[in-house]
Amino acid sequence: MDRSVGAAVRRSAELERQLARDPGRFRVLTGDRPTGALHLGHYFGTLQNRVRLQDLGVEVFVLIADYQVLTDRDVAERLTEHVEGLLLDYLAIGVDPARSTVFNHSAVPALNQLLLPFLSLVSVAELGRNPTVKDEIAHSRQSAVSGLMYTYPVHQAADILFCKGDVVPVGQDQLPHLEITRTIARRFNERYGAVFPEPDALLSAAPLLLGTDATKMSKSRGNSIALGADADETARLIRRATTDADRYITYDPESRPGVSSLVLLAALCLDRDPYEVAEEIGAAGAAGLKRTVTEAVNARMAPIRARRAEYAQDMGYVREVLRAGNERANAVAEATLDEVREAMGTTR
Ligand code: TRP
């Protein structure tokens, strides 16, 4: 673990203590790109955590990042379908629109306007150094790198700062974006007067789940189990999952990534320790492991899938959730933009 990740882990632990003590003091902002169905990796990595924070009494904003989709592709395909899929996933896992605000980029003009002053606060060299952006450029399916690819972390700063979010639950890959957000907040405050908080990342404790092919779980690799998948599809995906030649099941993520990720998935679904789960399966081998995982996933996801199916029967309500969320996000964004105008001495 490098030093900055270590510091973020320690800071997250301290934040957790403060959140438990005084949840009303914090505002959480987090989001997803609408590029496909959310999967079990998202669920155990971040989604569950959002609901936990909401239920703790923290105010939560959930962004559907529909402009950020355009960083590594020319057109955002099937946007409406993906946005509605995310809304269904959020509602199914327990995001409560009475307490949490769900909104999308393109519906909140004042948020997007913050991009302009924010861009003036960072150098081109700083944008070029962002390791997550570099990695995305390396894996991009575009022949040319767009300006948005370099500047989207600044846009992400606007996502977080428009509502003065101070806690951002994310994975490690997002730490560089949090760093640029803190830099922008600090520079804005120094130059124009104190308007913005310097937000912290909140890293989740959940260990990393691999996909069914034992590589990184990803929407685009066809190796993930969607939240909305049914029991049969789940069984089929797990049956095809990569294991290894060792008959006896153990939990050993370093040398047995495929088998261990399946054990971990079962353990997360069962709220149990992966070493214990592996020991119990032991001689039952890969077939026994897959049986345990399938049962565990289907049992854990059954109520979520049932709720998702119910909401899918009422898309009018689902769309209304987003409309109301956007209305609230717009009010918050306009209030912040007014403060920014005041601080910068621009008029309206
Ligand atoms: N970059 C995030 C991702 O790829 C999505 C995102 C957009 C986000 N804006 C955000 C996350 C603001 C946290 C805060 O998953």
Short mmCIF file of N, CA, C and O in Angstrom, two decimals, residues 64-129:
data_model
loop_
_atom_site.label_atom_id
_atom_site.label_comp_id
_atom_site.label_asym_id
_atom_site.label_seq_id
_atom_site.Cartn_x
_atom_site.Cartn_y
_atom_site.Cartn_z
N ILE A 64 -25.98 10.54 -10.74
CA ILE A 64 -25.87 9.73 -11.95
C ILE A 64 -25.06 10.56 -12.94
O ILE A 64 -25.56 11.56 -13.46
N ALA A 65 -23.80 10.16 -13.15
CA ALA A 65 -22.83 11.02 -13.85
C ALA A 65 -22.95 10.88 -15.36
O ALA A 65 -22.12 10.26 -16.02
N ASP A 66 -24.00 11.49 -15.92
CA ASP A 66 -24.27 11.24 -17.34
C ASP A 66 -23.39 12.06 -18.29
O ASP A 66 -23.35 11.75 -19.48
N TYR A 67 -22.68 13.07 -17.81
CA TYR A 67 -21.66 13.70 -18.68
C TYR A 67 -20.34 12.93 -18.61
O TYR A 67 -19.61 12.85 -19.58
N GLN A 68 -20.05 12.36 -17.45
CA GLN A 68 -18.76 11.67 -17.31
C GLN A 68 -18.67 10.42 -18.20
O GLN A 68 -17.59 9.95 -18.50
N VAL A 69 -19.83 9.91 -18.62
CA VAL A 69 -19.82 8.76 -19.53
C VAL A 69 -19.01 9.05 -20.78
O VAL A 69 -18.39 8.16 -21.37
N LEU A 70 -18.99 10.33 -21.19
CA LEU A 70 -18.36 10.69 -22.46
C LEU A 70 -16.85 10.83 -22.40
O LEU A 70 -16.24 11.31 -23.34
N THR A 71 -16.22 10.41 -21.31
CA THR A 71 -14.76 10.55 -21.22
C THR A 71 -14.04 9.60 -22.18
O THR A 71 -13.10 9.99 -22.84
N ASP A 72 -14.48 8.35 -22.26
CA ASP A 72 -13.71 7.38 -23.04
C ASP A 72 -14.49 6.77 -24.20
O ASP A 72 -14.17 5.71 -24.69
N ARG A 73 -15.56 7.44 -24.59
CA ARG A 73 -16.33 6.98 -25.76
C ARG A 73 -16.94 8.18 -26.44
O ARG A 73 -17.12 9.23 -25.84
N ASP A 74 -17.28 8.03 -27.73
CA ASP A 74 -17.77 9.16 -28.51
C ASP A 74 -19.24 9.46 -28.22
O ASP A 74 -19.66 10.61 -28.22
N VAL A 75 -20.04 8.42 -28.02
CA VAL A 75 -21.45 8.65 -27.71
C VAL A 75 -21.84 7.85 -26.48
O VAL A 75 -21.35 6.75 -26.26
N ALA A 76 -22.73 8.43 -25.70
CA ALA A 76 -23.26 7.72 -24.54
C ALA A 76 -24.45 6.91 -25.02
O ALA A 76 -25.50 7.45 -25.35
N GLU A 77 -24.28 5.61 -25.09
CA GLU A 77 -25.34 4.77 -25.66
C GLU A 77 -26.33 4.29 -24.60
O GLU A 77 -25.95 4.06 -23.46
N ARG A 78 -27.56 4.11 -25.03
CA ARG A 78 -28.63 3.57 -24.18
C ARG A 78 -28.69 4.27 -22.82
O ARG A 78 -28.86 3.65 -21.78
N LEU A 79 -28.54 5.63 -22.87
CA LEU A 79 -28.46 6.39 -21.63
C LEU A 79 -29.71 6.25 -20.77
O LEU A 79 -29.61 5.99 -19.57
N THR A 80 -30.88 6.42 -21.40
CA THR A 80 -32.11 6.36 -20.62
C THR A 80 -32.25 5.02 -19.93
O THR A 80 -32.56 4.93 -18.73
N GLU A 81 -31.95 3.95 -20.67
CA GLU A 81 -32.03 2.61 -20.11
C GLU A 81 -31.08 2.46 -18.91
O GLU A 81 -31.45 1.94 -17.86
N HIS A 82 -29.85 2.94 -19.08
CA HIS A 82 -28.88 2.81 -17.99
C HIS A 82 -29.25 3.67 -16.78
O HIS A 82 -29.08 3.25 -15.64
N VAL A 83 -29.75 4.87 -17.05
CA VAL A 83 -30.15 5.76 -15.94
C VAL A 83 -31.30 5.12 -15.16
O VAL A 83 -31.27 5.05 -13.92
N GLU A 84 -32.27 4.59 -15.90
CA GLU A 84 -33.41 3.98 -15.21
C GLU A 84 -32.99 2.71 -14.47
O GLU A 84 -33.48 2.41 -13.38
N GLY A 85 -32.03 1.99 -15.04
CA GLY A 85 -31.48 0.82 -14.35
C GLY A 85 -30.82 1.20 -13.03
O GLY A 85 -31.02 0.53 -12.01
N LEU A 86 -30.05 2.29 -13.04
CA LEU A 86 -29.41 2.74 -11.80
C LEU A 86 -30.46 3.12 -10.76
O LEU A 86 -30.35 2.77 -9.58
N LEU A 87 -31.50 3.85 -11.22
CA LEU A 87 -32.56 4.26 -10.29
C LEU A 87 -33.20 3.04 -9.64
O LEU A 87 -33.43 3.01 -8.43
N LEU A 88 -33.48 2.01 -10.45
CA LEU A 88 -34.08 0.79 -9.90
C LEU A 88 -33.14 0.13 -8.89
O LEU A 88 -33.58 -0.32 -7.82
N ASP A 89 -31.85 0.08 -9.24
CA ASP A 89 -30.88 -0.52 -8.32
C ASP A 89 -30.85 0.26 -6.99
O ASP A 89 -30.86 -0.34 -5.91
N TYR A 90 -30.80 1.58 -7.07
CA TYR A 90 -30.74 2.39 -5.85
C TYR A 90 -31.95 2.13 -4.97
O TYR A 90 -31.84 1.93 -3.76
N LEU A 91 -33.13 2.19 -5.59
CA LEU A 91 -34.36 2.00 -4.80
C LEU A 91 -34.39 0.60 -4.21
O LEU A 91 -34.76 0.40 -3.06
N ALA A 92 -33.97 -0.39 -5.01
CA ALA A 92 -34.02 -1.78 -4.56
C ALA A 92 -33.13 -2.02 -3.34
O ALA A 92 -33.48 -2.77 -2.44
N ILE A 93 -31.96 -1.37 -3.31
CA ILE A 93 -31.06 -1.62 -2.18
C ILE A 93 -31.42 -0.81 -0.95
O ILE A 93 -30.86 -1.02 0.12
N GLY A 94 -32.35 0.15 -1.11
CA GLY A 94 -32.79 0.88 0.08
C GLY A 94 -32.44 2.35 0.12
O GLY A 94 -32.59 3.00 1.15
N VAL A 95 -31.97 2.93 -1.00
CA VAL A 95 -31.82 4.38 -1.04
C VAL A 95 -33.22 4.96 -0.93
O VAL A 95 -34.12 4.58 -1.69
N ASP A 96 -33.43 5.83 0.05
CA ASP A 96 -34.76 6.34 0.35
C ASP A 96 -34.86 7.79 -0.15
O ASP A 96 -34.21 8.68 0.38
N PRO A 97 -35.67 8.03 -1.20
CA PRO A 97 -35.73 9.36 -1.79
C PRO A 97 -36.24 10.43 -0.82
O PRO A 97 -36.04 11.62 -1.08
N ALA A 98 -36.85 10.02 0.27
CA ALA A 98 -37.28 11.01 1.25
C ALA A 98 -36.07 11.56 2.03
O ALA A 98 -36.09 12.67 2.55
N ARG A 99 -35.01 10.77 2.09
CA ARG A 99 -33.83 11.19 2.85
C ARG A 99 -32.62 11.47 1.97
O ARG A 99 -31.71 12.19 2.37
N SER A 100 -32.55 10.84 0.79
CA SER A 100 -31.39 10.99 -0.09
C SER A 100 -31.81 11.62 -1.40
O SER A 100 -32.92 11.40 -1.88
N THR A 101 -30.91 12.40 -1.99
CA THR A 101 -31.20 13.11 -3.22
C THR A 101 -30.50 12.42 -4.39
O THR A 101 -29.27 12.36 -4.42
N VAL A 102 -31.28 11.92 -5.34
CA VAL A 102 -30.71 11.29 -6.54
C VAL A 102 -30.89 12.24 -7.71
O VAL A 102 -31.99 12.74 -7.94
N PHE A 103 -29.81 12.52 -8.44
CA PHE A 103 -29.89 13.51 -9.53
C PHE A 103 -28.90 13.17 -10.62
O PHE A 103 -28.04 12.31 -10.44
N ASN A 104 -29.01 13.83 -11.78
CA ASN A 104 -28.04 13.61 -12.86
C ASN A 104 -27.43 14.92 -13.35
O ASN A 104 -28.09 15.96 -13.37
N HIS A 105 -26.15 14.82 -13.74
CA HIS A 105 -25.37 15.97 -14.21
C HIS A 105 -26.14 16.92 -15.13
O HIS A 105 -26.18 18.12 -14.92
N SER A 106 -26.66 16.33 -16.21
CA SER A 106 -27.14 17.18 -17.30
C SER A 106 -28.40 17.94 -16.92
O SER A 106 -28.79 18.86 -17.63
N ALA A 107 -29.00 17.59 -15.78
CA ALA A 107 -30.21 18.29 -15.34
C ALA A 107 -29.91 19.42 -14.35
O ALA A 107 -30.83 20.08 -13.87
N VAL A 108 -28.63 19.66 -14.05
CA VAL A 108 -28.30 20.66 -13.03
C VAL A 108 -27.28 21.67 -13.57
O VAL A 108 -26.08 21.59 -13.32
N PRO A 109 -27.79 22.67 -14.33
CA PRO A 109 -26.89 23.62 -15.00
C PRO A 109 -25.92 24.33 -14.04
O PRO A 109 -24.75 24.51 -14.39
N ALA A 110 -26.36 24.74 -12.88
CA ALA A 110 -25.48 25.52 -11.99
C ALA A 110 -24.29 24.69 -11.52
O ALA A 110 -23.21 25.22 -11.28
N LEU A 111 -24.48 23.38 -11.38
CA LEU A 111 -23.35 22.51 -11.04
C LEU A 111 -22.31 22.59 -12.16
O LEU A 111 -21.12 22.79 -11.91
N ASN A 112 -22.77 22.44 -13.38
CA ASN A 112 -21.85 22.43 -14.51
C ASN A 112 -21.13 23.76 -14.68
O ASN A 112 -19.99 23.81 -15.12
N GLN A 113 -21.80 24.83 -14.31
CA GLN A 113 -21.16 26.15 -14.45
C GLN A 113 -19.96 26.31 -13.53
O GLN A 113 -19.03 27.06 -13.84
N LEU A 114 -19.95 25.61 -12.42
CA LEU A 114 -18.79 25.69 -11.51
C LEU A 114 -17.52 25.21 -12.18
O LEU A 114 -16.41 25.55 -11.76
N LEU A 115 -17.67 24.40 -13.22
CA LEU A 115 -16.50 23.89 -13.94
C LEU A 115 -15.60 25.04 -14.41
O LEU A 115 -14.37 24.91 -14.39
N LEU A 116 -16.18 26.16 -14.83
CA LEU A 116 -15.37 27.23 -15.41
C LEU A 116 -14.42 27.87 -14.40
O LEU A 116 -13.20 27.86 -14.63
N PRO A 117 -14.91 28.42 -13.28
CA PRO A 117 -13.92 28.93 -12.32
C PRO A 117 -12.98 27.84 -11.81
O PRO A 117 -11.80 28.11 -11.60
N PHE A 118 -13.47 26.63 -11.66
CA PHE A 118 -12.61 25.56 -11.13
C PHE A 118 -11.46 25.25 -12.09
O PHE A 118 -10.33 24.99 -11.67
N LEU A 119 -11.75 25.26 -13.40
CA LEU A 119 -10.69 24.98 -14.38
C LEU A 119 -9.57 26.01 -14.30
O LEU A 119 -8.41 25.70 -14.55
N SER A 120 -9.94 27.24 -13.90
CA SER A 120 -8.92 28.28 -13.83
C SER A 120 -7.98 28.08 -12.64
O SER A 120 -6.95 28.72 -12.53
N LEU A 121 -8.32 27.16 -11.76
CA LEU A 121 -7.54 26.98 -10.53
C LEU A 121 -6.55 25.82 -10.61
O LEU A 121 -5.84 25.55 -9.64
N VAL A 122 -6.53 25.12 -11.74
CA VAL A 122 -5.58 24.00 -11.87
C VAL A 122 -4.75 24.18 -13.14
O VAL A 122 -5.21 24.78 -14.11
N SER A 123 -3.55 23.64 -13.13
CA SER A 123 -2.68 23.77 -14.30
C SER A 123 -2.85 22.55 -15.22
O SER A 123 -3.28 21.47 -14.79
N VAL A 124 -2.50 22.76 -16.47
CA VAL A 124 -2.55 21.67 -17.44
C VAL A 124 -1.63 20.53 -16.99
O VAL A 124 -1.97 19.35 -17.11
N ALA A 125 -0.47 20.89 -16.42
CA ALA A 125 0.46 19.86 -15.94
C ALA A 125 -0.18 19.01 -14.85
O ALA A 125 -0.03 17.79 -14.83
N GLU A 126 -0.91 19.65 -13.94
CA GLU A 126 -1.59 18.89 -12.88
C GLU A 126 -2.60 17.91 -13.47
O GLU A 126 -2.72 16.77 -13.02
N LEU A 127 -3.35 18.38 -14.46
CA LEU A 127 -4.36 17.50 -15.08
C LEU A 127 -3.68 16.30 -15.73
O LEU A 127 -4.18 15.18 -15.65
N GLY A 128 -2.54 16.51 -16.34
CA GLY A 128 -1.84 15.45 -17.05
C GLY A 128 -1.20 14.42 -16.13
O GLY A 128 -0.89 13.31 -16.57
N ARG A 129 -1.02 14.76 -14.87
CA ARG A 129 -0.35 13.85 -13.93
C ARG A 129 -1.28 12.86 -13.25
O ARG A 129 -0.84 11.96 -12.55
#
